[in-house]
Structure formats: structure tokens, C-alpha cells
Short mmCIF file of C-alpha atoms in Angstrom, two decimals:
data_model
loop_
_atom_site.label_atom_id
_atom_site.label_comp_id
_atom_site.label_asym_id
_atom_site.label_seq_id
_atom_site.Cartn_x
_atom_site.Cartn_y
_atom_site.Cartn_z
CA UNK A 18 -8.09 -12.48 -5.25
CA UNK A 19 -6.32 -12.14 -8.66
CA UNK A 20 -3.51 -9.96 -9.74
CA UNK A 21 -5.63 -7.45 -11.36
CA UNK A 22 -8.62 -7.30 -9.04
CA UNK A 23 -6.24 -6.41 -6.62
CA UNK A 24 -4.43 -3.72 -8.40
CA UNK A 25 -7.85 -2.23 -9.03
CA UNK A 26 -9.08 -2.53 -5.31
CA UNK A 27 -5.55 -1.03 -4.13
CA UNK A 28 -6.48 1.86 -6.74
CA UNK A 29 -9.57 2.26 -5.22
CA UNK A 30 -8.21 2.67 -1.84
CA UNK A 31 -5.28 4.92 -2.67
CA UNK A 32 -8.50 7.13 -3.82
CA UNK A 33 -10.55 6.78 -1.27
CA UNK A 34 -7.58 7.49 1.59
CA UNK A 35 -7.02 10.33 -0.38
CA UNK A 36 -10.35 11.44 -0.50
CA UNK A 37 -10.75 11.33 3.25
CA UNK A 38 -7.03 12.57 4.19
CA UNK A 39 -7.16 15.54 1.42
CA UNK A 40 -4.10 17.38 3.80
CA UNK A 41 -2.05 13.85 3.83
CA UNK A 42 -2.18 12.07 1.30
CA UNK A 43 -2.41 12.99 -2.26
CA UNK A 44 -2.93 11.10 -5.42
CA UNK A 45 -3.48 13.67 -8.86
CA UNK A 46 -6.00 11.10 -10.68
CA UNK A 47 -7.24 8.10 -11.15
CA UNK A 48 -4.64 6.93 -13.37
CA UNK A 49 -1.86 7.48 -11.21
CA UNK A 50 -3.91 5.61 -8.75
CA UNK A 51 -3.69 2.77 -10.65
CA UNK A 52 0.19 3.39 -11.86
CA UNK A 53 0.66 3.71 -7.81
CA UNK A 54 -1.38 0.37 -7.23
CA UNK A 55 1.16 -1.54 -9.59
CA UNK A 56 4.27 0.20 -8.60
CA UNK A 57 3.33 -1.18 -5.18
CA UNK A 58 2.51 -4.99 -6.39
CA UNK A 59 6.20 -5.10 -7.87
CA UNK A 60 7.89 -3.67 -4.97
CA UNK A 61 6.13 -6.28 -2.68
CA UNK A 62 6.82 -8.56 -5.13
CA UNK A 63 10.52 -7.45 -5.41
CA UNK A 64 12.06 -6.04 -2.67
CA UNK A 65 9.44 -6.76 0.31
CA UNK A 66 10.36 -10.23 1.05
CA UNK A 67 14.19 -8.97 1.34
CA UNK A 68 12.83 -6.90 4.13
CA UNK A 69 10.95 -9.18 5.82
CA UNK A 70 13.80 -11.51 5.69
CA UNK A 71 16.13 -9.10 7.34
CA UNK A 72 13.34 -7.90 9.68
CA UNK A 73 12.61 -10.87 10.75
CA UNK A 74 13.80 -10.77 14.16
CA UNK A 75 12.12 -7.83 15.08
CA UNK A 76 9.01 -8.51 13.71
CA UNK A 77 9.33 -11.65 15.69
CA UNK A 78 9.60 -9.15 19.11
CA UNK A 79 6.57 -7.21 18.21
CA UNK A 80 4.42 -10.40 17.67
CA UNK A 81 4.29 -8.77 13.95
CA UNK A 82 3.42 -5.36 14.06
CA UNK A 83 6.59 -4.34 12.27
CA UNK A 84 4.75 -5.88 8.83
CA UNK A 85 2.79 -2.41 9.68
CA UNK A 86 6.40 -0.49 9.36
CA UNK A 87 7.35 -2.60 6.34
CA UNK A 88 4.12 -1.94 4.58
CA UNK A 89 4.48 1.90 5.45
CA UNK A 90 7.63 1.84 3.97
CA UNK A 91 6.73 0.42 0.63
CA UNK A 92 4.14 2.71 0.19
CA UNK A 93 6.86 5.81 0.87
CA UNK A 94 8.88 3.98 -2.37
CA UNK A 95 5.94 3.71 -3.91
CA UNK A 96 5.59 7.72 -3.70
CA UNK A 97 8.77 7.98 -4.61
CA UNK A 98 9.04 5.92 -7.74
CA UNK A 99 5.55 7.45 -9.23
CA UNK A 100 6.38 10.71 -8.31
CA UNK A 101 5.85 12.98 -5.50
CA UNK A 102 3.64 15.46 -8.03
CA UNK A 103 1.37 12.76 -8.75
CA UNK A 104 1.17 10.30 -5.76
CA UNK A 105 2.05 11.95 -2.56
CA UNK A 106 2.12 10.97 1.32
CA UNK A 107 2.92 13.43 3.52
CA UNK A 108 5.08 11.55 6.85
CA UNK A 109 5.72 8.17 7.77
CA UNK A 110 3.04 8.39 10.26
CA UNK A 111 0.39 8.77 7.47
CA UNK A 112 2.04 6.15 5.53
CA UNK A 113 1.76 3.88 8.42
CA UNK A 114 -1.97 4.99 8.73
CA UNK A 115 -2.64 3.91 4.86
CA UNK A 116 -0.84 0.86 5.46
CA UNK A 117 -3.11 0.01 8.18
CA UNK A 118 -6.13 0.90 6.59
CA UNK A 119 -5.53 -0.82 3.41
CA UNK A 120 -4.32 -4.09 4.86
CA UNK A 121 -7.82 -4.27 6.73
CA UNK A 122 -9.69 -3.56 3.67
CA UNK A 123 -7.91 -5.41 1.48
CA UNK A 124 -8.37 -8.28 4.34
CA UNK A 125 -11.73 -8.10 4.24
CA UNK A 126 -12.59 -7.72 0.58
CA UNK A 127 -9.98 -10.55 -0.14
CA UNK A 128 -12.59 -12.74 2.50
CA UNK A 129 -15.31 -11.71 0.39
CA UNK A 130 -13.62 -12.76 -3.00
CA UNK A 131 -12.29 -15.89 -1.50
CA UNK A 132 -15.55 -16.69 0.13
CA UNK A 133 -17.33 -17.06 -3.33
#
């Protein structure tokens, strides 16, 4: 999937998550959405490869589930660096829940882009 089919998809999500998890998870409009979506593709451009680097021992214990942590924590930067006013997760344990649910989606729908 391209850069900026995937900055719109990971818009899309950030909306629907916070559609469906109004309490948790708050994002003010759909352009902060999509400020949120490329906040995120530089920080896993940037810094997530330094973590998964240093975690790669204990990733390596949990046969991988700590990408889950990893991925929860770039989306609490993520908050952090748009704003909590305008993109907003409430706990880690949401975080980790959007990280989960986005890396399945974004598995699938990659699957379907790739498959064409």
C-alpha cells in the first residue's frame, strides 16, 4: 500500500475507533485524524525501529507480542505530539486495544491492496 493510502486508511481508523470507543478514545475532527495518521507514519518511521532494536530480546520471549506494546506506545506519542485536546487516548490499555485493532485492519486492507 502507498504512503498516502495508508495515512488515509490510518485516518479512517483513528475515526472509526473513536466512533465506537466515544469514552476512550477521542479524536476532535477529521483533520486531526489525518494530522494524527502522519504524526504516527514519522514516529514509526523515526523512532520505532530504535525500539524494536532495543526490545528485541523481549519481543523475542513473547514470540512477538511486545510489537503490540511498541505499537501502543507510539500511538500514546502520537497523542502527545498532536495534542491531547485534539487526539486523545485515554490509558495504555486502550492504546494497546487501538493498536490491535488497527494492525488487523490495516493487515487485511493492505492484503486487499496488495492482492490487486
Amino acid at each position: 500500500m502507498k504512503f498516502w493510502q495508508r495515512i488515509i486508511v490510518n485516518a479512517l481508523l483513528f475515526m472509526a475507533i473513536a466512533g465506537f470507543f466515544r469514552n476512550s478514545f477521542h479524536v476532535s475532527s477529521v483533520w486531526y485524524a489525518l494530522v494524527a495518521s502522519l504524526v504516527l507514519a514519522i514516529l514509526n518511521a523515526a523512532i520505532k525501529p530504535v525500539l524494536v532494536i532495543f526490545s528485541l530480546p523481549i519481543t523475542f520471549l513473547t514470540l512477538g507480542l511486545f510489537s503490540i506494546v511498541i505499537n501502543a506506545v507510539m500511538l500514546e506519542l502520537t497523542s502527545f505530539f498532536v495534542g491531547a485536546q485534539n487526539f486523545q487516548i485515554a490509558n495504555f490499555g486502550m492504546a494497546m486495544l487501538a493498536a490491535i485493532i488497527m494492525s488487523l485492519c490495516n493487515a487485511v486492507i493492505s492484503g486487499y491492496f496488495n492482492a490487486e
